[in-house]
Short mmCIF file of C-alpha atoms and ligand atoms in Angstrom, two decimals:
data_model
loop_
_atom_site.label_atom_id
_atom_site.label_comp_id
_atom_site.label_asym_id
_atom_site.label_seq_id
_atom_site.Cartn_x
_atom_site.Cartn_y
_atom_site.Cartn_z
CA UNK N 7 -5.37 -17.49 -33.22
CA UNK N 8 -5.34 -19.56 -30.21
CA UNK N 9 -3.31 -18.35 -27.22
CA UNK N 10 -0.90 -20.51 -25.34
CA UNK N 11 -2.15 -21.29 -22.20
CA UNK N 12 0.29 -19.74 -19.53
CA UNK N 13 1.43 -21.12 -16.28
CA UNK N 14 1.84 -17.82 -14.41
CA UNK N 15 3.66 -19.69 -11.35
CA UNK N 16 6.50 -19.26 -14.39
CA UNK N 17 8.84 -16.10 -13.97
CA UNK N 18 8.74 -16.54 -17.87
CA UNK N 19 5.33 -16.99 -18.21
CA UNK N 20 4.40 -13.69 -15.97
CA UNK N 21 6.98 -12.02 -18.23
CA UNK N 22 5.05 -13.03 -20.99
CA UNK N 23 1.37 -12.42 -19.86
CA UNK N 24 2.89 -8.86 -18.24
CA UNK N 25 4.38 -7.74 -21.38
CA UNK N 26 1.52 -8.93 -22.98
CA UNK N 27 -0.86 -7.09 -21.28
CA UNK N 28 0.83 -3.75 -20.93
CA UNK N 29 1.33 -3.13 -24.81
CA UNK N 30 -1.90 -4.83 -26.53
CA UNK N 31 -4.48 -2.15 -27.47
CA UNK N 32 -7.54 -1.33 -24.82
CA UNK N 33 -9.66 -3.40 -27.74
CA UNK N 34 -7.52 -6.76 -27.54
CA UNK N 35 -7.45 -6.24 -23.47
CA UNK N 36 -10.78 -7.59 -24.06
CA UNK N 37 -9.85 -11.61 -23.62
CA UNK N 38 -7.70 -10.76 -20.69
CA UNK N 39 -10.36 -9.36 -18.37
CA UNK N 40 -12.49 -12.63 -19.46
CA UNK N 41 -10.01 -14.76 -17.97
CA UNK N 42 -8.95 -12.82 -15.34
CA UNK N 43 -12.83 -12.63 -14.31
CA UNK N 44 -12.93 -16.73 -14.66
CA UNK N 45 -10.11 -16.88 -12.60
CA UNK N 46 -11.59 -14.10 -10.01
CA UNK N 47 -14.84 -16.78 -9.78
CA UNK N 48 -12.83 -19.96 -9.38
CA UNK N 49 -10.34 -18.65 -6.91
CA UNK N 50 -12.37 -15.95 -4.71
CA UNK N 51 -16.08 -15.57 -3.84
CA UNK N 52 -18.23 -13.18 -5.99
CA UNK N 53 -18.62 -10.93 -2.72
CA UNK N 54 -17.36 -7.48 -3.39
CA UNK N 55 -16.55 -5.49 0.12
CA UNK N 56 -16.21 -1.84 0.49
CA UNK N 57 -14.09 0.17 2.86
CA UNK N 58 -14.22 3.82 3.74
CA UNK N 59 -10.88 5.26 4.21
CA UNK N 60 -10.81 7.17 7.99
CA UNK N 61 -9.00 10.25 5.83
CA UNK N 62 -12.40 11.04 4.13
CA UNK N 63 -15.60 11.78 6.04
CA UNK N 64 -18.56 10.23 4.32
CA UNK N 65 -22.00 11.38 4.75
CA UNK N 66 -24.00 9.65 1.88
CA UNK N 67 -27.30 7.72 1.36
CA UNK N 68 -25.69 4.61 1.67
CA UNK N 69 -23.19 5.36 4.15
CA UNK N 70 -22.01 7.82 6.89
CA UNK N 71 -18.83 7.41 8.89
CA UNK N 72 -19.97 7.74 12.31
CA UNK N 73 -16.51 7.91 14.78
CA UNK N 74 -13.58 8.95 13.46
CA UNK N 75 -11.98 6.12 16.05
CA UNK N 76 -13.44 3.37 14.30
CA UNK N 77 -10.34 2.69 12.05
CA UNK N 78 -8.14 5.69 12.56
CA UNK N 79 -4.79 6.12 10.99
CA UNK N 80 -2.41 7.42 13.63
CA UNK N 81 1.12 9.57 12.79
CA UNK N 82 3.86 9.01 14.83
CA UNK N 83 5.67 11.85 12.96
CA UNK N 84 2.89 13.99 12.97
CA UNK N 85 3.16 16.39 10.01
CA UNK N 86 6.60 16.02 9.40
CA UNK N 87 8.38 13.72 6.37
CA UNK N 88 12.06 14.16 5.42
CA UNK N 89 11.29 13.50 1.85
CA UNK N 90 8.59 15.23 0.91
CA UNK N 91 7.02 13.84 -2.42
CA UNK N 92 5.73 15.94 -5.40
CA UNK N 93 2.73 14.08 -5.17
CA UNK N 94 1.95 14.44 -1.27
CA UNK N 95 4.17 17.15 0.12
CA UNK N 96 3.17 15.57 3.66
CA UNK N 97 -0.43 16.41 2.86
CA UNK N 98 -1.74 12.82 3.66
CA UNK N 99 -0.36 13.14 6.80
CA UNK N 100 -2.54 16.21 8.02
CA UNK N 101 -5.38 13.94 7.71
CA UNK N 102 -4.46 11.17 10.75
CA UNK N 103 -4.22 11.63 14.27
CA UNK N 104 -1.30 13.36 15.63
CA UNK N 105 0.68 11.01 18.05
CA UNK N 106 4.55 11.55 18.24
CA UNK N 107 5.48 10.49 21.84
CA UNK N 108 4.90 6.68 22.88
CA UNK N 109 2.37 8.26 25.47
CA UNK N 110 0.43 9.63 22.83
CA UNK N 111 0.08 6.74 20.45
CA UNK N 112 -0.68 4.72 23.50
CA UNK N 113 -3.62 7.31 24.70
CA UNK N 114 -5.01 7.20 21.16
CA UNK N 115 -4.93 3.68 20.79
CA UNK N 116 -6.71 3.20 24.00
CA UNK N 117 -9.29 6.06 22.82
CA UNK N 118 -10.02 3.32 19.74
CA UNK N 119 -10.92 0.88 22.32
CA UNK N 120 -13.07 2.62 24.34
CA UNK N 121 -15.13 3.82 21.52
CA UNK N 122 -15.64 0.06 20.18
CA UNK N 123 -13.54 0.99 17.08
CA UNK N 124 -11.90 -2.45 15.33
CA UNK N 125 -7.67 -1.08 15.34
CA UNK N 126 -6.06 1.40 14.11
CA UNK N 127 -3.47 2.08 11.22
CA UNK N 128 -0.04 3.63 12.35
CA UNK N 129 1.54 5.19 9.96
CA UNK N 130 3.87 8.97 9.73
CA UNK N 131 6.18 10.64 7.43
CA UNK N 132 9.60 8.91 6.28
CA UNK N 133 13.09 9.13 6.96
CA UNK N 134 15.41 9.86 4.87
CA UNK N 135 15.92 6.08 4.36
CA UNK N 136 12.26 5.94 3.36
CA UNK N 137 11.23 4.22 6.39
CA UNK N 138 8.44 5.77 8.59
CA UNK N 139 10.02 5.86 11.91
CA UNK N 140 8.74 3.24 14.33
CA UNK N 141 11.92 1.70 16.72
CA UNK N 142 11.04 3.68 19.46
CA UNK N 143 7.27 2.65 19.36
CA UNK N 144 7.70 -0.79 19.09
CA UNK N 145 7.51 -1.06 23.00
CA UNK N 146 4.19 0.38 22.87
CA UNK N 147 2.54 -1.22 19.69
CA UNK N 148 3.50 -4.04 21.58
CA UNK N 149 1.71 -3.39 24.49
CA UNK N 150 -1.61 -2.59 22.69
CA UNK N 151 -1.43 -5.93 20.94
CA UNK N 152 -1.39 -7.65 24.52
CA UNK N 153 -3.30 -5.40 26.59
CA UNK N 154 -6.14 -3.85 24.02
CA UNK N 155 -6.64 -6.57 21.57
CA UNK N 156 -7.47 -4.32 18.61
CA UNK N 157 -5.73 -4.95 15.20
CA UNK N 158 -2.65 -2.70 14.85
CA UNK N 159 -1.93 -2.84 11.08
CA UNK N 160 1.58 -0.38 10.38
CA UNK N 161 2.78 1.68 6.95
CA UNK N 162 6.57 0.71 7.11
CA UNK N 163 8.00 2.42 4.34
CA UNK N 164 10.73 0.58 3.18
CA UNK N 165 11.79 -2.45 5.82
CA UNK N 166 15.16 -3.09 7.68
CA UNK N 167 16.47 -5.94 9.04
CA UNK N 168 16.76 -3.89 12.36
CA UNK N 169 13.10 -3.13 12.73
CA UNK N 170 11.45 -5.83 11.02
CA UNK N 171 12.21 -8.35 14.19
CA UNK N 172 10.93 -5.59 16.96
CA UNK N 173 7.37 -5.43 14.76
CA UNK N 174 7.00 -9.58 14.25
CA UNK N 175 7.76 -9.63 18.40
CA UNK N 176 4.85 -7.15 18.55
CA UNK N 177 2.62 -9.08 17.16
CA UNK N 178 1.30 -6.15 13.77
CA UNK N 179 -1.69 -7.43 12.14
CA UNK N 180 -0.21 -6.64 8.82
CA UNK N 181 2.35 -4.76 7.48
CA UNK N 182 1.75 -2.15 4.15
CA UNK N 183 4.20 -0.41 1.96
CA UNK N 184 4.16 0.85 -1.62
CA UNK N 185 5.76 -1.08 -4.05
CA UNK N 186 7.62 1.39 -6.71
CA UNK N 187 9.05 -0.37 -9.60
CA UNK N 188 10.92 2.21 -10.97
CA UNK N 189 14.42 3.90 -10.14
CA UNK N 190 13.60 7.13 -11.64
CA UNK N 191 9.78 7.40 -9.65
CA UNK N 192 12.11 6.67 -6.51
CA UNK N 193 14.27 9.78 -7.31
CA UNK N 194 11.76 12.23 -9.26
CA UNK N 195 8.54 11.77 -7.06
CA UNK N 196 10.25 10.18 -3.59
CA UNK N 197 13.06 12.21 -3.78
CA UNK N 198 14.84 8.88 -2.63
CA UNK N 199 18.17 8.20 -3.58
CA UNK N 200 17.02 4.23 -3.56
CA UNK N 201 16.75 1.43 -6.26
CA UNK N 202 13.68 -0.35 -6.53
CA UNK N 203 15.14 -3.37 -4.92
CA UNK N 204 15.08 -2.43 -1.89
CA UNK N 205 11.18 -3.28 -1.55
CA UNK N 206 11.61 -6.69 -3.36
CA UNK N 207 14.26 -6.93 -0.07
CA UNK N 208 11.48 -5.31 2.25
CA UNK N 209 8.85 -7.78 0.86
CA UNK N 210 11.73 -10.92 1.50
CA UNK N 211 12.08 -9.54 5.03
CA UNK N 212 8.59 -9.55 5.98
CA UNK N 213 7.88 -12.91 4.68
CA UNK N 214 11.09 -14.23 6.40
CA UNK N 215 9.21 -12.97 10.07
CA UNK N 216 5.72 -14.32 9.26
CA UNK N 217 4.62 -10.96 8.88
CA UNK N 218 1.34 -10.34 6.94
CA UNK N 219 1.97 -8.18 3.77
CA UNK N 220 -0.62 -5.49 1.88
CA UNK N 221 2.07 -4.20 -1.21
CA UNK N 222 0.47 -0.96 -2.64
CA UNK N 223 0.96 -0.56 -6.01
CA UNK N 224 0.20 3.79 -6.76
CA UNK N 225 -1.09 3.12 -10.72
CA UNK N 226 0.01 6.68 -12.49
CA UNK N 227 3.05 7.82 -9.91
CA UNK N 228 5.24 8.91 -12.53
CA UNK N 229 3.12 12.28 -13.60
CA UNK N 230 0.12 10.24 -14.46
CA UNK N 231 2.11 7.89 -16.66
CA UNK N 232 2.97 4.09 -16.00
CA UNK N 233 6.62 3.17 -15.73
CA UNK N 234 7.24 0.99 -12.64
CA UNK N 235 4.05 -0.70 -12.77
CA UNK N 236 4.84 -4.18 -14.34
CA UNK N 237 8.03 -4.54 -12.20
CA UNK N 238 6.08 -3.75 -8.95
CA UNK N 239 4.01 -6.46 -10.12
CA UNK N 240 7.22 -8.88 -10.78
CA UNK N 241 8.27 -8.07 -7.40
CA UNK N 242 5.17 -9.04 -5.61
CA UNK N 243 4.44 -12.18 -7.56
CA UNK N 244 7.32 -13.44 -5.91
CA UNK N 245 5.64 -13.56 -2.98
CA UNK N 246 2.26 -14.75 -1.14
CA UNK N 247 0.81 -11.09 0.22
CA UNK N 248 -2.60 -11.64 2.18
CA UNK N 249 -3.42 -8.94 -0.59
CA UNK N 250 -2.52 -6.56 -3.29
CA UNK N 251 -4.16 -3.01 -2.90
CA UNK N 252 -4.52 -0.84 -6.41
CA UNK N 253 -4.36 2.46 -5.69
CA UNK N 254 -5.11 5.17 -8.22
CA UNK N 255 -2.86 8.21 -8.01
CA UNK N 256 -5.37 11.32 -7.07
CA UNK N 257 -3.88 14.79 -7.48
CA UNK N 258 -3.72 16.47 -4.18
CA UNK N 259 -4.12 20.47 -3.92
CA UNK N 260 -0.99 22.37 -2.72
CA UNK N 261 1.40 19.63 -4.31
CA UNK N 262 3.81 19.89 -7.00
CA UNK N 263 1.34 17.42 -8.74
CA UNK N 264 -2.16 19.06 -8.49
CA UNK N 265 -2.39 19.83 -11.82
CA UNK N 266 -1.18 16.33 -13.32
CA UNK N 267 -3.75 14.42 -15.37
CA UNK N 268 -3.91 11.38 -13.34
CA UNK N 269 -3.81 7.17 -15.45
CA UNK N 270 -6.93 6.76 -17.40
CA UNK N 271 -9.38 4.46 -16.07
CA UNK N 272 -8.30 1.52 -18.80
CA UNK N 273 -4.22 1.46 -17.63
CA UNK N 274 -5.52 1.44 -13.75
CA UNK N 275 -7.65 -1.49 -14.79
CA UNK N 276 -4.56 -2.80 -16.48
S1 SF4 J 317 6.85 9.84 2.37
FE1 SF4 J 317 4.65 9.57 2.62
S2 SF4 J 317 3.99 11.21 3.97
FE2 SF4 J 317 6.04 11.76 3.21
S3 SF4 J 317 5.61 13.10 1.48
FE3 SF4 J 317 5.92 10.99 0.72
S4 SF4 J 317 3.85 10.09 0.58
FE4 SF4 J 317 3.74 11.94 1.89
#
Protein backbone atom coordinates (compact mmCIF):
# COMPACT_ATOMS: atom_id res chain seq x y z
CA UNK A 1 0.00 0.00 0.00
CA UNK A 2 1.43 3.29 -0.74
CA UNK A 3 1.62 5.84 2.08
CA UNK A 4 0.46 9.38 1.76
CA UNK A 5 3.16 11.56 1.70
CA UNK A 6 2.89 13.89 4.86
CA UNK A 7 3.63 17.50 5.21
CA UNK A 8 4.77 17.47 8.85
CA UNK A 9 4.79 21.48 8.97
CA UNK A 10 0.81 20.27 9.35
CA UNK A 11 -0.46 20.07 13.09
CA UNK A 12 -2.64 17.33 11.33
CA UNK A 13 -0.12 15.77 9.56
CA UNK A 14 2.32 15.42 12.84
CA UNK A 15 -0.85 14.05 14.46
CA UNK A 16 -0.98 11.62 11.92
CA UNK A 17 2.74 10.53 11.46
CA UNK A 18 2.86 10.67 15.65
CA UNK A 19 0.01 8.43 16.10
CA UNK A 20 1.29 6.55 13.46
CA UNK A 21 4.41 5.86 14.74
CA UNK A 22 3.65 5.23 18.37
CA UNK A 23 1.13 2.24 17.76
CA UNK A 24 2.56 0.36 14.50
CA UNK A 25 4.46 -2.82 15.53
CA UNK A 26 8.56 -2.61 16.00
CA UNK A 27 8.37 -4.72 12.44
CA UNK A 28 6.32 -1.96 10.40
CA UNK A 29 8.64 0.86 12.27
CA UNK A 30 10.85 -0.41 9.66
CA UNK A 31 9.84 2.31 6.69
CA UNK A 32 9.86 5.04 9.24
CA UNK A 33 13.51 4.91 10.25
CA UNK A 34 14.21 4.74 6.27
CA UNK A 35 12.78 8.01 5.86
CA UNK A 36 13.65 9.50 8.83
CA UNK A 37 17.42 8.44 7.91
CA UNK A 38 16.79 10.15 4.21
CA UNK A 39 15.64 13.03 5.83
CA UNK A 40 18.66 12.93 8.57
CA UNK A 41 21.10 12.97 5.13
CA UNK A 42 19.29 15.73 3.27
CA UNK A 43 18.84 18.05 6.17
CA UNK A 44 22.07 17.46 8.51
CA UNK A 45 25.64 16.27 7.75
CA UNK A 46 26.46 12.53 8.27
CA UNK A 47 28.92 13.70 11.19
CA UNK A 48 27.95 12.07 14.40
CA UNK A 49 29.53 14.07 17.63
CA UNK A 50 29.92 12.72 21.03
CA UNK A 51 29.79 14.45 24.36
CA UNK A 52 30.85 13.26 27.76
CA UNK A 53 28.58 14.40 30.41
CA UNK A 54 30.91 16.33 33.38
CA UNK A 55 28.60 14.01 35.97
CA UNK A 56 30.50 10.83 34.81
CA UNK A 57 34.27 10.47 34.90
CA UNK A 58 35.51 8.62 31.88
CA UNK A 59 38.70 6.84 31.73
CA UNK A 60 38.49 4.64 28.52
CA UNK A 61 40.64 3.73 25.44
CA UNK A 62 39.11 6.21 23.47
CA UNK A 63 38.58 8.81 25.90
CA UNK A 64 39.48 10.18 29.40
CA UNK A 65 37.98 13.30 30.92
CA UNK A 66 40.89 15.19 31.95
CA UNK A 67 39.50 18.50 34.23
CA UNK A 68 36.49 18.31 35.76
CA UNK A 69 36.30 22.35 34.80
CA UNK A 70 36.16 21.74 31.29
CA UNK A 71 32.27 21.76 31.09
CA UNK A 72 31.15 21.66 34.67
CA UNK A 73 27.59 21.77 35.75
CA UNK A 74 27.31 24.18 38.66
CA UNK A 75 24.23 24.07 41.53
CA UNK A 76 23.08 27.10 42.78
CA UNK A 77 20.91 25.11 45.26
CA UNK A 78 23.44 22.82 46.07
CA UNK A 79 21.84 19.56 47.22
CA UNK A 80 18.65 20.82 47.97
CA UNK A 81 15.20 20.47 45.61
CA UNK A 82 11.71 21.19 47.04
CA UNK A 83 10.24 18.49 44.96
CA UNK A 84 12.11 15.73 45.13
CA UNK A 85 11.33 13.23 42.20
CA UNK A 86 10.95 9.39 42.51
CA UNK A 87 13.29 9.14 39.86
CA UNK A 88 16.19 11.53 41.22
CA UNK A 89 15.50 12.23 44.87
CA UNK A 90 18.13 15.21 44.35
CA UNK A 91 20.71 12.59 43.45
CA UNK A 92 21.78 14.36 40.14
CA UNK A 93 22.48 17.17 42.01
CA UNK A 94 25.33 15.61 44.27
CA UNK A 95 27.18 15.23 41.15
CA UNK A 96 27.81 19.26 40.14
CA UNK A 97 29.67 21.78 41.84
CA UNK A 98 28.28 23.25 44.88
CA UNK A 99 27.75 27.10 44.42
CA UNK A 100 24.78 28.71 46.39
CA UNK A 101 25.93 32.33 47.06
CA UNK A 102 26.52 34.72 43.91
CA UNK A 103 30.24 34.76 45.22
CA UNK A 104 30.50 31.24 44.77
CA UNK A 105 29.07 30.72 41.34
CA UNK A 106 31.16 33.65 40.36
CA UNK A 107 34.57 31.97 41.91
CA UNK A 108 33.67 28.76 40.08
CA UNK A 109 32.95 30.24 36.96
CA UNK A 110 36.16 32.09 36.97
CA UNK A 111 37.95 28.65 38.08
CA UNK A 112 36.45 27.36 34.39
CA UNK A 113 38.34 30.09 32.83
CA UNK A 114 41.46 29.78 34.23
CA UNK A 115 41.68 26.16 33.53
CA UNK A 116 40.87 26.78 29.63
CA UNK A 117 37.51 24.94 30.15
CA UNK A 118 34.75 26.05 27.19
CA UNK A 119 31.49 27.27 29.96
CA UNK A 120 29.79 25.86 32.27
CA UNK A 121 26.13 24.52 32.83
CA UNK A 122 24.18 26.13 35.83
CA UNK A 123 21.73 24.29 36.95
CA UNK A 124 20.18 23.30 40.99
CA UNK A 125 17.20 21.79 42.50
CA UNK A 126 13.54 23.31 41.89
CA UNK A 127 11.13 25.27 43.61
CA UNK A 128 8.14 24.39 44.39
CA UNK A 129 6.96 26.08 41.14
CA UNK A 130 9.36 23.77 39.32
CA UNK A 131 11.70 26.41 38.49
CA UNK A 132 15.41 26.06 39.54
CA UNK A 133 16.02 29.21 41.35
CA UNK A 134 18.11 31.72 39.44
CA UNK A 135 16.68 35.69 40.12
CA UNK A 136 19.20 36.38 42.44
CA UNK A 137 22.08 35.12 40.11
CA UNK A 138 21.15 36.80 37.21
CA UNK A 139 23.49 39.77 38.25
CA UNK A 140 26.30 37.49 38.21
CA UNK A 141 25.63 35.16 35.13
CA UNK A 142 25.58 38.39 33.70
CA UNK A 143 28.76 39.44 34.59
CA UNK A 144 30.54 36.22 33.44
CA UNK A 145 28.99 36.63 30.02
CA UNK A 146 30.77 40.17 29.78
CA UNK A 147 33.78 39.76 31.72
CA UNK A 148 34.82 35.81 31.11
CA UNK A 149 33.51 35.09 27.74
CA UNK A 150 32.78 31.40 28.36
CA UNK A 151 29.35 29.93 27.30
CA UNK A 152 26.93 29.95 30.26
CA UNK A 153 24.18 27.51 29.11
CA UNK A 154 21.24 27.34 32.30
CA UNK A 155 18.58 24.31 33.34
CA UNK A 156 15.45 26.60 33.98
CA UNK A 157 12.94 24.32 35.03
CA UNK A 158 9.83 25.57 34.06
CA UNK A 159 10.09 29.51 32.75
CA UNK A 160 8.32 32.72 34.09
CA UNK A 161 7.67 35.72 32.59
CA UNK A 162 9.57 37.34 35.60
CA UNK A 163 12.86 35.60 35.02
CA UNK A 164 12.89 34.90 31.49
CA UNK A 165 13.76 38.86 30.69
CA UNK A 166 16.71 39.00 33.55
CA UNK A 167 18.38 35.69 31.60
CA UNK A 168 17.87 37.18 27.71
CA UNK A 169 19.60 40.65 29.37
CA UNK A 170 22.36 38.24 30.48
CA UNK A 171 23.15 37.16 27.51
CA UNK A 172 22.67 32.59 28.39
CA UNK A 173 24.02 30.66 25.61
CA UNK A 174 21.02 28.45 25.70
CA UNK A 175 18.42 27.67 27.82
CA UNK A 176 17.35 23.63 28.70
CA UNK A 177 14.32 22.23 30.36
CA UNK A 178 12.48 18.92 30.20
CA UNK A 179 9.56 18.76 28.30
CA UNK A 180 6.85 16.38 30.21
CA UNK A 181 3.82 15.73 28.23
CA UNK A 182 1.85 14.27 30.69
CA UNK A 183 -0.32 15.63 33.73
CA UNK A 184 -0.10 12.55 35.70
CA UNK A 185 4.17 12.20 35.19
CA UNK A 186 3.97 15.95 36.50
CA UNK A 187 2.15 14.80 39.72
CA UNK A 188 3.38 11.01 40.23
CA UNK A 189 7.20 11.44 39.39
CA UNK A 190 7.58 15.59 39.84
CA UNK A 191 5.44 15.70 42.57
CA UNK A 192 4.22 19.00 40.76
CA UNK A 193 0.89 20.10 41.09
CA UNK A 194 1.34 21.55 37.24
CA UNK A 195 -0.33 20.78 33.80
CA UNK A 196 1.80 20.08 31.03
CA UNK A 197 1.14 23.42 29.52
CA UNK A 198 3.03 25.20 31.34
CA UNK A 199 6.30 24.13 29.28
CA UNK A 200 4.49 24.64 25.88
CA UNK A 201 4.17 28.40 27.79
CA UNK A 202 7.95 28.10 28.95
CA UNK A 203 8.99 27.10 25.36
CA UNK A 204 6.62 30.40 23.95
CA UNK A 205 8.51 32.52 26.47
CA UNK A 206 11.89 31.68 25.49
CA UNK A 207 11.31 32.05 21.88
CA UNK A 208 9.51 35.41 22.52
CA UNK A 209 13.28 36.70 24.18
CA UNK A 210 15.49 35.19 21.44
CA UNK A 211 16.59 32.77 23.79
CA UNK A 212 18.24 29.55 22.44
CA UNK A 213 16.19 26.40 23.45
CA UNK A 214 17.56 22.51 24.15
CA UNK A 215 13.78 20.77 25.22
CA UNK A 216 14.68 17.39 26.92
CA UNK A 217 12.42 14.90 26.30
CA UNK A 218 13.15 11.86 29.50
CA UNK A 219 11.88 8.64 27.09
CA UNK A 220 10.42 6.07 29.96
CA UNK A 221 9.55 8.80 32.96
CA UNK A 222 6.42 7.28 33.81
CA UNK A 223 7.96 3.88 35.57
CA UNK A 224 9.66 2.89 32.39
CA UNK A 225 6.49 3.29 30.35
CA UNK A 226 5.69 6.03 27.62
CA UNK A 227 2.76 8.32 28.28
CA UNK A 228 3.74 11.98 27.69
CA UNK A 229 6.04 11.28 25.00
CA UNK A 230 4.08 12.16 21.76
CA UNK A 231 2.65 15.37 23.37
CA UNK A 232 6.18 16.54 24.44
CA UNK A 233 6.86 16.07 20.93
CA UNK A 234 3.57 18.20 19.81
CA UNK A 235 4.74 20.81 22.06
CA UNK A 236 8.15 21.24 20.68
CA UNK A 237 7.25 20.99 17.03
CA UNK A 238 5.69 24.12 17.58
CA UNK A 239 8.70 25.63 17.87
CA UNK A 240 12.34 26.07 16.21
CA UNK A 241 14.75 24.66 19.29
CA UNK A 242 18.58 24.87 18.22
CA UNK A 243 18.01 21.10 19.30
CA UNK A 244 16.04 18.32 20.76
CA UNK A 245 18.04 16.14 23.34
CA UNK A 246 16.62 12.29 23.87
CA UNK A 247 17.31 11.27 27.03
CA UNK A 248 16.82 7.72 28.22
CA UNK A 249 15.49 7.39 31.75
CA UNK A 250 18.46 5.44 33.82
CA UNK A 251 17.44 4.10 37.22
CA UNK A 252 19.39 5.83 39.87
CA UNK A 253 20.37 3.88 43.25
CA UNK A 254 18.74 5.24 46.47
CA UNK A 255 15.55 6.46 44.45
CA UNK A 256 12.10 5.40 44.65
CA UNK A 257 12.81 4.20 41.01
CA UNK A 258 16.01 2.02 41.20
CA UNK A 259 14.40 -0.95 40.63
CA UNK A 260 12.12 0.18 37.56
CA UNK A 261 12.82 -1.56 34.25
CA UNK A 262 13.71 1.37 32.26
CA UNK A 263 11.91 1.91 27.94
CA UNK A 264 13.29 -0.75 25.76
CA UNK A 265 15.75 0.29 23.33
CA UNK A 266 12.95 0.17 20.25
CA UNK A 267 10.29 2.89 22.12
CA UNK A 268 13.54 5.23 22.95
CA UNK A 269 14.32 4.94 19.27
CA UNK A 270 10.69 5.69 18.71
S1 LIG B 1 13.68 18.69 40.32
FE1 LIG B 1 15.58 18.03 39.36
S2 LIG B 1 17.09 17.94 41.00
FE2 LIG B 1 15.06 18.02 41.97
S3 LIG B 1 14.59 15.88 42.37
FE3 LIG B 1 13.64 16.48 40.40
S4 LIG B 1 15.14 15.90 38.81
FE4 LIG B 1 16.21 15.92 40.82
Amino acid sequence: MMRKRLNVNSNNDLDQLLNEVFTVSEEELTPFFERAYKLSRELFSDKLAFHAPGMVHFDTEFYTATDPYRFPSISVSGSQCSLNCEHCSGKLLETMISATTPEALWDACKKVKDRGGKGCLISGGSTPRGNTPMERFIPTIKRVKKELGIDVVVHTGVVYPDTVEGLRDAGIDGAMLDIIGSDETLREIYHLDLTADVFDKSMELLEENGIPMMPHIVVGLHHGKLLGEMNAIKMIAKYKPSSIIVVAFMPLDMTPMENVTPSSPMDIHV
